[in-house]
mmCIF file of C-alpha atoms in Angstrom:
data_model
loop_
_atom_site.group_PDB
_atom_site.id
_atom_site.type_symbol
_atom_site.label_atom_id
_atom_site.label_comp_id
_atom_site.label_asym_id
_atom_site.label_seq_id
_atom_site.Cartn_x
_atom_site.Cartn_y
_atom_site.Cartn_z
ATOM 1 C CA MET A 1 21.889 -27.436 -16.523
ATOM 2 C CA SER A 2 22.206 -27.934 -12.780
ATOM 3 C CA LEU A 3 19.144 -27.913 -10.563
ATOM 4 C CA LYS A 4 20.316 -24.760 -8.743
ATOM 5 C CA LYS A 5 20.228 -22.715 -11.965
ATOM 6 C CA SER A 6 17.101 -24.289 -13.416
ATOM 7 C CA PHE A 7 13.626 -22.760 -13.422
ATOM 8 C CA PHE A 8 11.906 -26.053 -14.213
ATOM 9 C CA ASN A 9 11.755 -29.481 -12.623
ATOM 10 C CA ALA A 10 10.603 -32.244 -14.967
ATOM 11 C CA SER A 11 9.809 -34.712 -12.184
ATOM 12 C CA PHE A 12 7.602 -32.247 -10.333
ATOM 13 C CA PHE A 13 5.906 -31.287 -13.619
ATOM 14 C CA LYS A 14 5.179 -34.957 -14.429
ATOM 15 C CA SER A 15 3.807 -35.417 -10.923
ATOM 16 C CA ASN A 16 1.443 -32.480 -11.471
ATOM 17 C CA ILE A 17 0.278 -33.890 -14.813
ATOM 18 C CA LYS A 18 -0.343 -37.341 -13.301
ATOM 19 C CA ARG A 19 -2.501 -35.802 -10.579
ATOM 20 C CA PHE A 20 -4.385 -33.233 -12.638
ATOM 21 C CA TRP A 21 -4.549 -34.731 -16.150
ATOM 22 C CA TRP A 22 -8.335 -34.852 -15.864
ATOM 23 C CA ILE A 23 -8.496 -31.045 -16.037
ATOM 24 C CA SER A 24 -6.829 -31.007 -19.434
ATOM 25 C CA VAL A 25 -8.921 -33.904 -20.718
ATOM 26 C CA GLY A 26 -12.083 -32.177 -19.496
ATOM 27 C CA TYR A 27 -11.204 -28.996 -21.371
ATOM 28 C CA LEU A 28 -10.363 -30.990 -24.483
ATOM 29 C CA VAL A 29 -13.820 -32.601 -24.401
ATOM 30 C CA LEU A 30 -15.442 -29.190 -23.872
ATOM 31 C CA PHE A 31 -13.524 -27.656 -26.789
ATOM 32 C CA LEU A 32 -14.424 -30.550 -29.079
ATOM 33 C CA THR A 33 -18.079 -30.555 -28.041
ATOM 34 C CA PHE A 34 -18.916 -26.872 -27.709
ATOM 35 C CA GLY A 35 -16.271 -25.398 -30.001
ATOM 36 C CA LEU A 36 -15.296 -27.647 -32.874
ATOM 37 C CA LEU A 37 -18.612 -29.481 -33.365
ATOM 38 C CA ILE A 38 -20.556 -26.205 -33.476
ATOM 39 C CA LEU A 39 -18.113 -24.877 -36.075
ATOM 40 C CA ILE A 40 -18.544 -28.014 -38.196
ATOM 41 C CA ASP A 41 -22.328 -28.005 -37.841
ATOM 42 C CA SER A 42 -23.114 -24.281 -38.185
ATOM 43 C CA GLU A 43 -19.875 -22.731 -39.530
ATOM 44 C CA VAL A 44 -19.813 -20.193 -36.668
ATOM 45 C CA THR A 45 -17.304 -19.585 -33.881
ATOM 46 C CA ASP A 46 -19.837 -18.993 -31.093
ATOM 47 C CA GLY A 47 -18.750 -22.145 -29.290
ATOM 48 C CA PHE A 48 -15.158 -20.925 -29.027
ATOM 49 C CA VAL A 49 -16.439 -17.659 -27.546
ATOM 50 C CA GLY A 50 -18.114 -19.678 -24.824
ATOM 51 C CA MET A 51 -14.899 -21.614 -24.241
ATOM 52 C CA ASN A 52 -13.149 -18.344 -23.427
ATOM 53 C CA VAL A 53 -15.561 -18.006 -20.509
ATOM 54 C CA ALA A 54 -14.701 -21.570 -19.475
ATOM 55 C CA GLY A 55 -11.019 -20.598 -19.696
ATOM 56 C CA ILE A 56 -11.607 -17.713 -17.289
ATOM 57 C CA ILE A 57 -13.284 -20.018 -14.766
ATOM 58 C CA GLY A 58 -10.559 -22.645 -15.076
ATOM 59 C CA ALA A 59 -7.747 -20.111 -14.730
ATOM 60 C CA LEU A 60 -9.317 -18.796 -11.524
ATOM 61 C CA ILE A 61 -9.521 -22.282 -9.991
ATOM 62 C CA VAL A 62 -6.523 -24.301 -11.271
ATOM 63 C CA PRO A 63 -3.770 -22.230 -9.555
ATOM 64 C CA VAL A 64 -5.574 -22.655 -6.235
ATOM 65 C CA ILE A 65 -5.477 -26.420 -6.824
ATOM 66 C CA LEU A 66 -1.823 -26.437 -7.886
ATOM 67 C CA PHE A 67 -0.705 -24.422 -4.857
ATOM 68 C CA SER A 68 -3.100 -26.118 -2.434
ATOM 69 C CA TYR A 69 -0.154 -27.866 -0.752
ATOM 70 C CA LEU A 70 0.686 -24.505 0.827
ATOM 71 C CA ASN A 71 -2.518 -24.729 2.867
ATOM 72 C CA SER A 72 -1.710 -28.069 4.535
ATOM 73 C CA SER A 73 1.016 -28.354 7.159
ATOM 74 C CA GLY A 74 1.910 -31.922 6.154
ATOM 75 C CA ALA A 75 1.909 -31.289 2.404
ATOM 76 C CA VAL A 76 3.882 -28.046 2.523
ATOM 77 C CA SER A 77 6.540 -29.630 4.726
ATOM 78 C CA SER A 78 6.814 -32.643 2.412
ATOM 79 C CA ILE A 79 7.029 -30.603 -0.806
ATOM 80 C CA HIS A 80 9.606 -28.173 0.557
ATOM 81 C CA ALA A 81 11.648 -31.009 2.050
ATOM 82 C CA PHE A 82 12.758 -31.939 -1.478
ATOM 83 C CA PRO A 83 15.989 -30.330 -2.750
ATOM 84 C CA ILE A 84 14.036 -28.045 -5.099
ATOM 85 C CA LYS A 85 14.259 -24.276 -4.973
ATOM 86 C CA ARG A 86 11.090 -22.289 -4.436
ATOM 87 C CA ARG A 87 11.518 -20.525 -7.764
ATOM 88 C CA VAL A 88 11.582 -23.946 -9.473
ATOM 89 C CA LEU A 89 8.385 -25.043 -7.719
ATOM 90 C CA PHE A 90 6.672 -21.778 -8.606
ATOM 91 C CA VAL A 91 7.664 -21.714 -12.278
ATOM 92 C CA THR A 92 6.870 -25.424 -12.713
ATOM 93 C CA ASN A 93 3.385 -24.878 -11.303
ATOM 94 C CA ILE A 94 2.805 -21.939 -13.662
ATOM 95 C CA LYS A 95 3.947 -24.055 -16.619
ATOM 96 C CA THR A 96 1.576 -26.787 -15.449
ATOM 97 C CA LEU A 97 -1.252 -24.230 -15.421
ATOM 98 C CA TYR A 98 -0.584 -23.285 -19.058
ATOM 99 C CA PHE A 99 -0.162 -26.896 -20.124
ATOM 100 C CA LEU A 100 -3.461 -28.002 -18.563
ATOM 101 C CA LEU A 101 -5.518 -25.125 -19.972
ATOM 102 C CA VAL A 102 -3.737 -24.111 -23.180
ATOM 103 C CA MET A 103 -2.814 -27.495 -24.684
ATOM 104 C CA PRO A 104 -6.485 -28.514 -25.285
ATOM 105 C CA ALA A 105 -7.071 -25.100 -26.890
ATOM 106 C CA VAL A 106 -4.033 -25.493 -29.162
ATOM 107 C CA ILE A 107 -5.242 -28.911 -30.354
ATOM 108 C CA CYS A 108 -8.821 -27.811 -31.042
ATOM 109 C CA TYR A 109 -7.966 -24.424 -32.570
ATOM 110 C CA THR A 110 -5.439 -26.106 -34.872
ATOM 111 C CA ILE A 111 -8.038 -28.631 -36.037
ATOM 112 C CA ALA A 112 -10.613 -25.846 -36.454
ATOM 113 C CA ILE A 113 -8.254 -23.671 -38.525
ATOM 114 C CA PHE A 114 -7.303 -26.506 -40.897
ATOM 115 C CA TYR A 115 -10.954 -27.540 -41.204
ATOM 116 C CA SER A 116 -11.923 -23.954 -42.042
ATOM 117 C CA ILE A 117 -9.201 -23.654 -44.684
ATOM 118 C CA PHE A 118 -9.998 -26.958 -46.400
ATOM 119 C CA ASN A 119 -13.753 -26.237 -46.395
ATOM 120 C CA SER A 120 -13.504 -22.552 -47.392
ATOM 121 C CA ILE A 121 -15.072 -21.291 -44.170
ATOM 122 C CA PHE A 122 -13.832 -17.741 -43.702
ATOM 123 C CA VAL A 123 -13.388 -17.711 -39.917
ATOM 124 C CA VAL A 124 -9.644 -18.228 -39.596
ATOM 125 C CA GLY A 125 -9.116 -14.622 -38.526
ATOM 126 C CA GLU A 126 -11.833 -14.936 -35.881
ATOM 127 C CA LEU A 127 -10.325 -18.177 -34.582
ATOM 128 C CA LEU A 128 -6.861 -16.636 -34.261
ATOM 129 C CA GLU A 129 -8.325 -13.640 -32.467
ATOM 130 C CA LEU A 130 -10.318 -15.867 -30.095
ATOM 131 C CA PHE A 131 -7.250 -18.001 -29.367
ATOM 132 C CA THR A 132 -5.244 -14.870 -28.552
ATOM 133 C CA LEU A 133 -8.005 -13.700 -26.214
ATOM 134 C CA TYR A 134 -8.042 -17.137 -24.584
ATOM 135 C CA ILE A 135 -4.298 -16.882 -23.825
ATOM 136 C CA ILE A 136 -4.762 -13.388 -22.413
ATOM 137 C CA PHE A 137 -7.693 -14.504 -20.243
ATOM 138 C CA VAL A 138 -5.746 -17.488 -18.928
ATOM 139 C CA THR A 139 -2.807 -15.204 -18.151
ATOM 140 C CA ILE A 140 -4.664 -12.440 -16.304
ATOM 141 C CA CYS A 141 -7.036 -14.807 -14.472
ATOM 142 C CA GLY A 142 -4.295 -17.305 -13.686
ATOM 143 C CA ALA A 143 -2.112 -14.504 -12.351
ATOM 144 C CA SER A 144 -4.955 -13.190 -10.153
ATOM 145 C CA SER A 145 -5.597 -16.662 -8.768
ATOM 146 C CA THR A 146 -1.886 -17.288 -8.176
ATOM 147 C CA LEU A 147 -1.591 -13.997 -6.301
ATOM 148 C CA ALA A 148 -4.617 -14.949 -4.197
ATOM 149 C CA SER A 149 -2.997 -18.310 -3.393
ATOM 150 C CA MET A 150 0.135 -16.515 -2.197
ATOM 151 C CA VAL A 151 -1.832 -14.056 -0.069
ATOM 152 C CA THR A 152 -3.943 -16.596 1.805
ATOM 153 C CA GLY A 153 -3.308 -19.901 3.505
ATOM 154 C CA ASN A 154 -6.815 -21.231 2.975
ATOM 155 C CA SER A 155 -8.039 -22.862 -0.239
ATOM 156 C CA ILE A 156 -11.624 -21.611 0.052
ATOM 157 C CA ALA A 157 -10.383 -18.090 0.722
ATOM 158 C CA GLY A 158 -8.039 -18.513 -2.242
ATOM 159 C CA CYS A 159 -10.968 -19.182 -4.611
ATOM 160 C CA ILE A 160 -12.891 -16.203 -3.240
ATOM 161 C CA PHE A 161 -9.880 -13.885 -3.385
ATOM 162 C CA SER A 162 -9.019 -14.942 -6.931
ATOM 163 C CA ALA A 163 -12.501 -14.006 -8.168
ATOM 164 C CA LEU A 164 -12.412 -10.738 -6.228
ATOM 165 C CA LEU A 165 -8.974 -9.798 -7.557
ATOM 166 C CA PHE A 166 -10.048 -10.524 -11.136
ATOM 167 C CA GLY A 167 -13.073 -8.227 -10.855
ATOM 168 C CA PHE A 168 -11.410 -5.652 -8.581
ATOM 169 C CA PRO A 169 -10.957 -2.875 -11.197
ATOM 170 C CA TYR A 170 -14.531 -3.192 -12.466
ATOM 171 C CA TYR A 171 -16.540 -3.063 -9.268
ATOM 172 C CA THR A 172 -14.155 -0.526 -7.729
ATOM 173 C CA GLU A 173 -14.774 1.847 -10.620
ATOM 174 C CA ALA A 174 -18.523 1.232 -10.481
ATOM 175 C CA ILE A 175 -18.762 1.775 -6.716
ATOM 176 C CA VAL A 176 -16.585 4.908 -6.687
ATOM 177 C CA LYS A 177 -18.444 6.479 -9.619
ATOM 178 C CA SER A 178 -21.820 5.786 -8.014
ATOM 179 C CA PHE A 179 -20.654 7.138 -4.662
ATOM 180 C CA LEU A 180 -19.234 10.351 -6.141
ATOM 181 C CA ALA A 181 -22.255 10.872 -8.373
ATOM 182 C CA LEU A 182 -24.543 10.741 -5.329
ATOM 183 C CA ASN A 183 -22.480 13.161 -3.272
ATOM 184 C CA ILE A 184 -21.140 15.693 -5.790
ATOM 185 C CA ASN A 185 -23.789 17.581 -7.745
ATOM 186 C CA GLY A 186 -23.541 17.208 -11.506
ATOM 187 C CA LEU A 187 -20.619 14.779 -11.392
ATOM 188 C CA GLY A 188 -22.724 11.820 -12.501
ATOM 189 C CA ASP A 189 -23.396 13.480 -15.840
ATOM 190 C CA ASN A 190 -19.708 13.835 -16.644
ATOM 191 C CA PHE A 191 -18.726 10.175 -16.467
ATOM 192 C CA ASP A 192 -17.876 8.609 -19.800
ATOM 193 C CA VAL A 193 -19.391 5.225 -20.550
ATOM 194 C CA TYR A 194 -16.899 2.809 -22.097
ATOM 195 C CA THR A 195 -18.313 -0.248 -23.816
ATOM 196 C CA VAL A 196 -16.928 -2.587 -26.445
ATOM 197 C CA GLU A 197 -19.140 -0.911 -29.047
ATOM 198 C CA ASN A 198 -17.596 2.480 -28.283
ATOM 199 C CA LEU A 199 -13.986 1.301 -28.542
ATOM 200 C CA SER A 200 -11.941 1.087 -31.717
ATOM 201 C CA ALA A 201 -10.080 -2.079 -32.695
ATOM 202 C CA TYR A 202 -6.794 -0.378 -31.793
ATOM 203 C CA GLU A 203 -8.084 0.544 -28.314
ATOM 204 C CA ILE A 204 -9.342 -3.000 -27.701
ATOM 205 C CA ASN A 205 -6.034 -4.540 -28.815
ATOM 206 C CA SER A 206 -4.086 -2.068 -26.688
ATOM 207 C CA PHE A 207 -6.244 -2.873 -23.679
ATOM 208 C CA MET A 208 -5.750 -6.616 -24.172
ATOM 209 C CA GLY A 209 -2.006 -6.113 -24.523
ATOM 210 C CA ILE A 210 -1.964 -4.159 -21.269
ATOM 211 C CA CYS A 211 -3.946 -6.950 -19.569
ATOM 212 C CA PHE A 212 -1.386 -9.533 -20.729
ATOM 213 C CA ILE A 213 1.543 -7.443 -19.448
ATOM 214 C CA LEU A 214 -0.335 -6.835 -16.208
ATOM 215 C CA GLY A 215 -0.798 -10.591 -15.837
ATOM 216 C CA ILE A 216 2.945 -11.168 -16.217
ATOM 217 C CA LEU A 217 3.675 -8.488 -13.602
ATOM 218 C CA ILE A 218 1.174 -10.087 -11.208
ATOM 219 C CA PHE A 219 2.945 -13.431 -11.684
ATOM 220 C CA VAL A 220 6.219 -11.712 -10.724
ATOM 221 C CA LEU A 221 4.588 -10.170 -7.640
ATOM 222 C CA SER A 222 3.190 -13.586 -6.726
ATOM 223 C CA TRP A 223 6.668 -15.090 -6.959
ATOM 224 C CA PHE A 224 8.053 -12.501 -4.509
ATOM 225 C CA LEU A 225 5.216 -13.245 -2.077
ATOM 226 C CA TYR A 226 5.877 -16.979 -2.437
ATOM 227 C CA LYS A 227 9.538 -16.388 -1.784
ATOM 228 C CA LYS A 228 8.773 -14.495 1.452
ATOM 229 C CA ARG A 229 5.941 -16.757 2.604
ATOM 230 C CA LYS A 230 6.405 -18.635 5.861
ATOM 231 C CA LEU A 231 5.627 -22.344 5.700
ATOM 232 C CA GLU A 232 3.674 -22.247 8.948
ATOM 233 C CA ALA A 233 1.171 -19.755 7.464
ATOM 234 C CA ASN A 234 -1.083 -22.594 6.265
ATOM 235 C CA GLY A 235 -4.662 -22.157 7.425
ATOM 236 C CA ASP A 236 -4.373 -18.392 7.873
ATOM 237 C CA ILE A 237 -6.827 -16.175 6.025
ATOM 238 C CA ILE A 238 -3.917 -13.808 5.309
ATOM 239 C CA ALA A 239 -0.538 -15.540 5.074
ATOM 240 C CA HIS A 240 1.622 -12.392 5.274
ATOM 241 C CA LYS A 241 1.611 -10.237 8.382
ATOM 242 C CA PHE A 242 2.213 -6.974 6.502
ATOM 243 C CA LEU A 243 -0.904 -7.597 4.360
ATOM 244 C CA LYS A 244 -3.312 -8.001 7.284
ATOM 245 C CA PRO A 245 -3.917 -4.220 7.676
ATOM 246 C CA VAL A 246 -4.581 -4.054 3.916
ATOM 247 C CA PHE A 247 -7.113 -6.883 4.231
ATOM 248 C CA ILE A 248 -8.869 -5.220 7.178
ATOM 249 C CA GLY A 249 -8.931 -1.845 5.423
ATOM 250 C CA CYS A 250 -10.320 -3.230 2.146
ATOM 251 C CA VAL A 251 -13.063 -5.277 3.829
ATOM 252 C CA SER A 252 -14.072 -2.308 5.993
ATOM 253 C CA PHE A 253 -14.058 0.124 3.069
ATOM 254 C CA TYR A 254 -16.049 -1.995 0.630
ATOM 255 C CA LEU A 255 -18.528 -3.312 3.176
ATOM 256 C CA GLY A 256 -19.045 0.262 4.374
ATOM 257 C CA LEU A 257 -19.812 1.409 0.828
ATOM 258 C CA LEU A 258 -22.197 -1.502 0.247
ATOM 259 C CA GLY A 259 -23.978 -0.589 3.490
ATOM 260 C CA TYR A 260 -24.123 3.025 2.337
ATOM 261 C CA PHE A 261 -25.878 2.053 -0.897
ATOM 262 C CA TYR A 262 -28.193 -0.375 0.913
ATOM 263 C CA LEU A 263 -29.323 2.132 3.560
ATOM 264 C CA GLY A 264 -29.393 4.900 0.963
ATOM 265 C CA ALA A 265 -31.950 2.925 -1.028
ATOM 266 C CA ILE A 266 -34.227 2.843 2.038
ATOM 267 C CA TYR A 267 -33.610 6.283 3.506
ATOM 268 C CA GLU A 268 -32.209 9.539 2.181
ATOM 269 C CA ASN A 269 -28.485 9.198 1.365
ATOM 270 C CA HIS A 270 -26.144 10.280 4.141
ATOM 271 C CA LEU A 271 -22.404 9.763 4.467
ATOM 272 C CA LEU A 272 -22.839 8.439 8.014
ATOM 273 C CA PHE A 273 -24.411 5.313 6.510
ATOM 274 C CA ILE A 274 -20.863 4.142 5.758
ATOM 275 C CA LEU A 275 -20.094 3.729 9.462
ATOM 276 C CA PRO A 276 -22.329 0.813 10.620
ATOM 277 C CA PHE A 277 -21.400 -1.636 7.886
ATOM 278 C CA GLY A 278 -17.819 -0.354 7.774
ATOM 279 C CA PHE A 279 -17.429 -1.028 11.493
ATOM 280 C CA LEU A 280 -19.001 -4.469 11.055
ATOM 281 C CA GLY A 281 -16.535 -5.229 8.257
ATOM 282 C CA PHE A 282 -13.701 -4.023 10.470
ATOM 283 C CA LEU A 283 -14.668 -6.346 13.346
ATOM 284 C CA VAL A 284 -15.160 -9.387 11.104
ATOM 285 C CA SER A 285 -11.926 -8.890 9.140
ATOM 286 C CA PHE A 286 -9.963 -8.200 12.340
ATOM 287 C CA MET A 287 -11.086 -11.477 13.939
ATOM 288 C CA LEU A 288 -10.525 -13.394 10.702
ATOM 289 C CA SER A 289 -6.972 -12.071 10.496
ATOM 290 C CA LYS A 290 -6.394 -13.150 14.113
ATOM 291 C CA LYS A 291 -8.093 -16.565 13.597
ATOM 292 C CA ALA A 292 -9.903 -16.054 16.904
ATOM 293 C CA PHE A 293 -13.083 -14.508 18.283
ATOM 294 C CA SER A 294 -11.003 -12.061 20.266
ATOM 295 C CA LEU A 295 -10.674 -8.286 20.221
ATOM 296 C CA LYS A 296 -7.252 -8.251 21.829
ATOM 297 C CA GLY A 297 -5.030 -5.627 20.209
ATOM 298 C CA ILE A 298 -7.928 -3.923 18.442
ATOM 299 C CA LEU A 299 -7.424 -0.445 19.919
ATOM 300 C CA LYS A 300 -4.676 0.819 17.581
ATOM 301 C CA PRO A 301 -6.247 -0.434 14.316
ATOM 302 C CA LEU A 302 -9.649 0.833 15.542
ATOM 303 C CA LEU A 303 -8.225 4.338 15.977
ATOM 304 C CA ILE A 304 -6.721 4.215 12.489
ATOM 305 C CA PHE A 305 -10.024 2.960 11.079
ATOM 306 C CA SER A 306 -11.951 5.747 12.836
ATOM 307 C CA LEU A 307 -9.614 8.414 11.482
ATOM 308 C CA CYS A 308 -9.923 7.046 7.947
ATOM 309 C CA GLU A 309 -13.712 6.961 8.193
ATOM 310 C CA VAL A 310 -13.845 10.538 9.482
#
């Protein structure tokens, strides 16, 4: 197949493996030490549960490392100087992500399953379920981190954004529910509490399936952002101009709500408590998006911010 029609470049993939092989080896050691050895010693799968947490952390960090060349003017120019399409670079990096994090899991889970069968340890079903969860976690967390890497041109900001994007649905729901419960009488008593104990197996499986599909869709969105990304955006907090108002709005909104809860814990709750911290978030995010301690051009976004706050 010609390079123009390919979605994978073997040379670039091998280059990634040569540079980042230590990640895969590190996860293999962790799986053997905290997963397989615990299973052999105690005949329980608790170690593999812990490795799912390690998979989440790795999937939030590895894409930032793989796409870190986008945040350096010299590296991004060198990489994109090769006759390789952007879609090939993107897909090859995603395949590298799965290879580095999933291959150690495949090796250790395979050994664990055969060991359990030969020694009549009835945990094969648990191991298969944990492996499936590991793939889902790597997918949704890897997708969040990849999206963060496409949004920003700064590696540190990429790590922060990836963690924030992963937890976005959870703390958004918590903050909104708390805010509404404080300001609408009786509403706090009507919120349903969803925990793992309250969900059926079907609901949990459906939720995990939705998370996996969502991860795939986020990868697709990340590819479109990568396709439209300008090479000179390295170093910018927000790499796409059309996303800067979204960044300013989100920082202002969430910092305003945090200030509301903070001041509300000291004084009697009042909606005006949103304004001080919200305005602070607006100023900080505006200057970060401009990469300068300047308020030039702030009037129009300030008016929009004021209207939204009112």
